[in-house]
Amino acid sequence: MDKRKKTNYVSVMTLMIFFAIITTFPYYWTLKTSLEVSSNVYKFPPDIIPNPATFKNYTVVWNQLGLVRYYLNSILLTSVGVVVNVFLAAMAAYPLARFNFYGKKIVFFLILLPLMLPFQGGLIVNYLTLRNMHLLNTYTGVILPLAVSAFGIFLFRQAYLGIPKDFEDAARIDGAGEFYIWLRIMTPLISPTISAFAILQAITWWDIFLWPLIVLSDSQKYPLAVALMYLNSTFQTNFKYTAAGMILATLPLIIAFLFMQRFFIKGLTAGGVKY
Amino acid sequence: MAKNFHRGLRIKQTIIAYIFLAIPAIILGIFTYYPMILGVVLSFFRYDFINPMKMVGFSNYAKVFGNWQFLNAMKNSFLYLLVVPPLQLLSIIMAILVNRQMKGINVFRTLYFIPVITSMTVVALSWNWMFAQKGILNYILMGLHFTSQPIGWLTDPKIALFSIMFVTMWKGLGYYMMIYLAGLQSIPFNLIEAAMIDGAKPAQVFWKITLPLLKPYAMFCSVVSTIAALNVFTEIYVMTGGGPYHSTETMGVLIYEKAFENLKFGYSSALAVILSLVLIVATMMNLKFFKEGGVQSYYG
């Protein structure tokens, strides 16, 4: 019995380490490349450990190649995108959970509809709409079509539904306005759901690629994920710079993940069956 | 009297509700519902930005169906569905592996999860280097004498699509693992305990209790990964741009190329409508496959 347990442990461990090597190796390889001195990444046979190692590529990509600019772009886009999405989803979800109004069922169905019908024509039509509104090549144009998340509304509605009615009634008797009740009393009560959704949105906006690629024509406005591809095609022979940029682009989310693992996982699995 | 009072209250609530809903509804209307309708309308027109829109009836669709590029993209998109079964199987295995009390188990969960939060651009670029002719992958395989010639992971039209599929899988594993892990942890332990007391073997417990209870989770993962596979774009766009010789050109890539590179908005809309129909059918087939639960347990 004991022996069986031991072999079991060894095989589980082996399998887990095997998967871990597969998931982490590309990061190691990128990190290694980013520390190289020689610009020939395809040296054959390759060095497994960079020798000699240097951080110079990081300063080059940050200052000379202007990664700092794309970094700031991404920070701006992510913070506005998250705040707008949380605010609007909470605003739309609130009456759906707490009010008994005419047309509620239809409104709720309409909000769920885009979740059930994955329509692919949106990119084209939204591009044309933004063009007519003269919002192409602006961050407003990037954010606006993605400002209201049907999934977020759904998530927040479920959360608002769970609040006992007493909270609302007490505030109403005290003469608080509806907007005040929503923003200052009810919304703080669903903060765990809000942080989960905010984190999910932060990942989405930090990693966003296709839509800004379409809307933004000025490469100076690119967010990180688009800029990296742009940098890679501009400095095709200097992979070590792109590699340094990739590490810098990935670092914030990995650090955030290490600190907020619990919320991250809640956010990403929130779409699962629990709700 | 009381009835009137309730009615008055309801009217008041209705007004307030729509004030709350107004801004989100306008944005959803313009950027979600309007595209659904206009996208279909546009597919019956010819439009290129420069010349005025011209109604062409079904001609975009007629053009699509005889077109080799469309058939090729459709074939590649369907081929891409091959990622779904191994992705689900491997992520279930990983979830079972990390669903145990053990020192350092969080380290493994984190390591498996990091690809999920990494942007697809970063993932695609780093795999591009590893897949290169003189990249590390060929170096290892040649060093182990699996092959004497370097493999053209992304340059051989027969292999390229499968290489990208591997990357999609690599990035997605951690996400589905987490969902299955949530599923495994929602199974009440006394259920398993009771079966054990009744003399069930671990394998029986797995097949008869664990797996059936994971079904709603498997349905969710299957629907989501099917839609993602049929929609695949970024990894292909970054890694091969659809080449070599259109061998990795999927519907997502073709729609983008026709609209934003060739400015054929009507034609591209027709492609989008067709892909949407495929997605709807695929989703329904998924739900039917998992039968009970249906949309109800998926969304509410």
PDB file of C-alpha atoms in Angstrom, chain B residues 137-231:
ATOM      1  CA  LEU B 137      12.595  23.136 -31.245  1.00  0.00           C
ATOM      2  CA  ASN B 138      14.393  21.919 -34.342  1.00  0.00           C
ATOM      3  CA  TYR B 139      17.644  21.989 -32.447  1.00  0.00           C
ATOM      4  CA  ILE B 140      16.262  19.693 -29.754  1.00  0.00           C
ATOM      5  CA  LEU B 141      14.589  17.336 -32.217  1.00  0.00           C
ATOM      6  CA  MET B 142      17.710  17.110 -34.371  1.00  0.00           C
ATOM      7  CA  GLY B 143      19.877  16.660 -31.295  1.00  0.00           C
ATOM      8  CA  LEU B 144      17.713  13.726 -30.240  1.00  0.00           C
ATOM      9  CA  HIS B 145      17.876  12.391 -33.826  1.00  0.00           C
ATOM     10  CA  PHE B 146      14.106  12.503 -34.321  1.00  0.00           C
ATOM     11  CA  THR B 147      14.734  14.213 -37.616  1.00  0.00           C
ATOM     12  CA  SER B 148      17.770  14.922 -39.732  1.00  0.00           C
ATOM     13  CA  GLN B 149      16.264  17.888 -41.577  1.00  0.00           C
ATOM     14  CA  PRO B 150      14.902  20.919 -39.702  1.00  0.00           C
ATOM     15  CA  ILE B 151      11.094  20.857 -39.731  1.00  0.00           C
ATOM     16  CA  GLY B 152       9.373  23.859 -41.300  1.00  0.00           C
ATOM     17  CA  TRP B 153       6.899  24.321 -38.466  1.00  0.00           C
ATOM     18  CA  LEU B 154       5.483  27.508 -39.934  1.00  0.00           C
ATOM     19  CA  THR B 155       6.843  27.344 -43.466  1.00  0.00           C
ATOM     20  CA  ASP B 156       5.600  23.934 -44.549  1.00  0.00           C
ATOM     21  CA  PRO B 157       1.986  24.323 -45.773  1.00  0.00           C
ATOM     22  CA  LYS B 158       1.179  20.832 -44.538  1.00  0.00           C
ATOM     23  CA  ILE B 159       2.300  21.531 -40.970  1.00  0.00           C
ATOM     24  CA  ALA B 160       1.828  25.267 -40.341  1.00  0.00           C
ATOM     25  CA  LEU B 161      -1.847  25.137 -39.312  1.00  0.00           C
ATOM     26  CA  PHE B 162      -1.165  22.370 -36.805  1.00  0.00           C
ATOM     27  CA  SER B 163       1.743  24.297 -35.307  1.00  0.00           C
ATOM     28  CA  ILE B 164      -0.531  27.280 -34.680  1.00  0.00           C
ATOM     29  CA  MET B 165      -3.193  24.967 -33.272  1.00  0.00           C
ATOM     30  CA  PHE B 166      -0.643  23.776 -30.782  1.00  0.00           C
ATOM     31  CA  VAL B 167      -0.027  27.370 -29.686  1.00  0.00           C
ATOM     32  CA  THR B 168      -3.761  28.002 -29.262  1.00  0.00           C
ATOM     33  CA  MET B 169      -3.942  24.917 -27.107  1.00  0.00           C
ATOM     34  CA  TRP B 170      -0.867  25.861 -25.123  1.00  0.00           C
ATOM     35  CA  LYS B 171      -2.352  29.264 -24.263  1.00  0.00           C
ATOM     36  CA  GLY B 172      -5.840  27.954 -23.484  1.00  0.00           C
ATOM     37  CA  LEU B 173      -5.056  24.976 -21.233  1.00  0.00           C
ATOM     38  CA  GLY B 174      -4.762  26.959 -18.008  1.00  0.00           C
ATOM     39  CA  TYR B 175      -8.105  28.684 -18.474  1.00  0.00           C
ATOM     40  CA  TYR B 176     -10.088  25.512 -18.937  1.00  0.00           C
ATOM     41  CA  MET B 177      -8.093  23.853 -16.186  1.00  0.00           C
ATOM     42  CA  MET B 178      -9.264  26.544 -13.761  1.00  0.00           C
ATOM     43  CA  ILE B 179     -12.895  26.053 -14.751  1.00  0.00           C
ATOM     44  CA  TYR B 180     -12.644  22.303 -14.337  1.00  0.00           C
ATOM     45  CA  LEU B 181     -10.857  22.841 -11.037  1.00  0.00           C
ATOM     46  CA  ALA B 182     -13.759  25.008  -9.860  1.00  0.00           C
ATOM     47  CA  GLY B 183     -16.036  22.175 -10.964  1.00  0.00           C
ATOM     48  CA  LEU B 184     -14.060  19.511  -9.140  1.00  0.00           C
ATOM     49  CA  GLN B 185     -14.051  21.581  -5.973  1.00  0.00           C
ATOM     50  CA  SER B 186     -17.803  22.065  -6.118  1.00  0.00           C
ATOM     51  CA  ILE B 187     -18.380  18.316  -5.819  1.00  0.00           C
ATOM     52  CA  PRO B 188     -19.437  17.645  -2.230  1.00  0.00           C
ATOM     53  CA  PHE B 189     -16.899  15.413  -0.552  1.00  0.00           C
ATOM     54  CA  ASN B 190     -19.501  13.407   1.381  1.00  0.00           C
ATOM     55  CA  LEU B 191     -20.847  12.185  -1.944  1.00  0.00           C
ATOM     56  CA  ILE B 192     -17.498  10.608  -2.775  1.00  0.00           C
ATOM     57  CA  GLU B 193     -17.094   9.424   0.811  1.00  0.00           C
ATOM     58  CA  ALA B 194     -20.466   7.683   0.746  1.00  0.00           C
ATOM     59  CA  ALA B 195     -19.558   5.873  -2.480  1.00  0.00           C
ATOM     60  CA  MET B 196     -16.243   4.791  -1.004  1.00  0.00           C
ATOM     61  CA  ILE B 197     -17.991   3.430   2.087  1.00  0.00           C
ATOM     62  CA  ASP B 198     -20.307   1.509  -0.218  1.00  0.00           C
ATOM     63  CA  GLY B 199     -17.187  -0.102  -1.637  1.00  0.00           C
ATOM     64  CA  ALA B 200     -16.673   1.872  -4.848  1.00  0.00           C
ATOM     65  CA  LYS B 201     -13.146   1.829  -6.267  1.00  0.00           C
ATOM     66  CA  PRO B 202     -11.396   5.154  -7.077  1.00  0.00           C
ATOM     67  CA  ALA B 203     -11.804   4.473 -10.809  1.00  0.00           C
ATOM     68  CA  GLN B 204     -15.531   3.844 -10.342  1.00  0.00           C
ATOM     69  CA  VAL B 205     -15.878   7.024  -8.326  1.00  0.00           C
ATOM     70  CA  PHE B 206     -14.204   8.917 -11.137  1.00  0.00           C
ATOM     71  CA  TRP B 207     -16.321   7.525 -13.980  1.00  0.00           C
ATOM     72  CA  LYS B 208     -19.647   7.324 -12.148  1.00  0.00           C
ATOM     73  CA  ILE B 209     -19.555  10.389  -9.896  1.00  0.00           C
ATOM     74  CA  THR B 210     -16.842  12.910 -10.743  1.00  0.00           C
ATOM     75  CA  LEU B 211     -17.203  12.911 -14.509  1.00  0.00           C
ATOM     76  CA  PRO B 212     -21.031  13.165 -14.648  1.00  0.00           C
ATOM     77  CA  LEU B 213     -20.941  16.029 -12.136  1.00  0.00           C
ATOM     78  CA  LEU B 214     -18.408  17.850 -14.314  1.00  0.00           C
ATOM     79  CA  LYS B 215     -20.822  17.770 -17.234  1.00  0.00           C
ATOM     80  CA  PRO B 216     -22.131  21.347 -16.961  1.00  0.00           C
ATOM     81  CA  TYR B 217     -18.532  22.563 -16.769  1.00  0.00           C
ATOM     82  CA  ALA B 218     -17.574  20.475 -19.776  1.00  0.00           C
ATOM     83  CA  MET B 219     -20.502  21.952 -21.676  1.00  0.00           C
ATOM     84  CA  PHE B 220     -19.431  25.487 -20.912  1.00  0.00           C
ATOM     85  CA  CYS B 221     -15.825  24.770 -21.884  1.00  0.00           C
ATOM     86  CA  SER B 222     -16.861  22.977 -25.022  1.00  0.00           C
ATOM     87  CA  VAL B 223     -19.132  25.797 -26.219  1.00  0.00           C
ATOM     88  CA  VAL B 224     -16.550  28.472 -25.466  1.00  0.00           C
ATOM     89  CA  SER B 225     -13.634  26.621 -27.051  1.00  0.00           C
ATOM     90  CA  THR B 226     -15.646  25.707 -30.141  1.00  0.00           C
ATOM     91  CA  ILE B 227     -16.581  29.345 -30.731  1.00  0.00           C
ATOM     92  CA  ALA B 228     -12.998  30.438 -30.095  1.00  0.00           C
ATOM     93  CA  ALA B 229     -11.612  27.841 -32.511  1.00  0.00           C
ATOM     94  CA  LEU B 230     -13.959  28.825 -35.329  1.00  0.00           C
ATOM     95  CA  ASN B 231     -13.188  32.509 -34.713  1.00  0.00           C
TER      96      ASN B 231
END
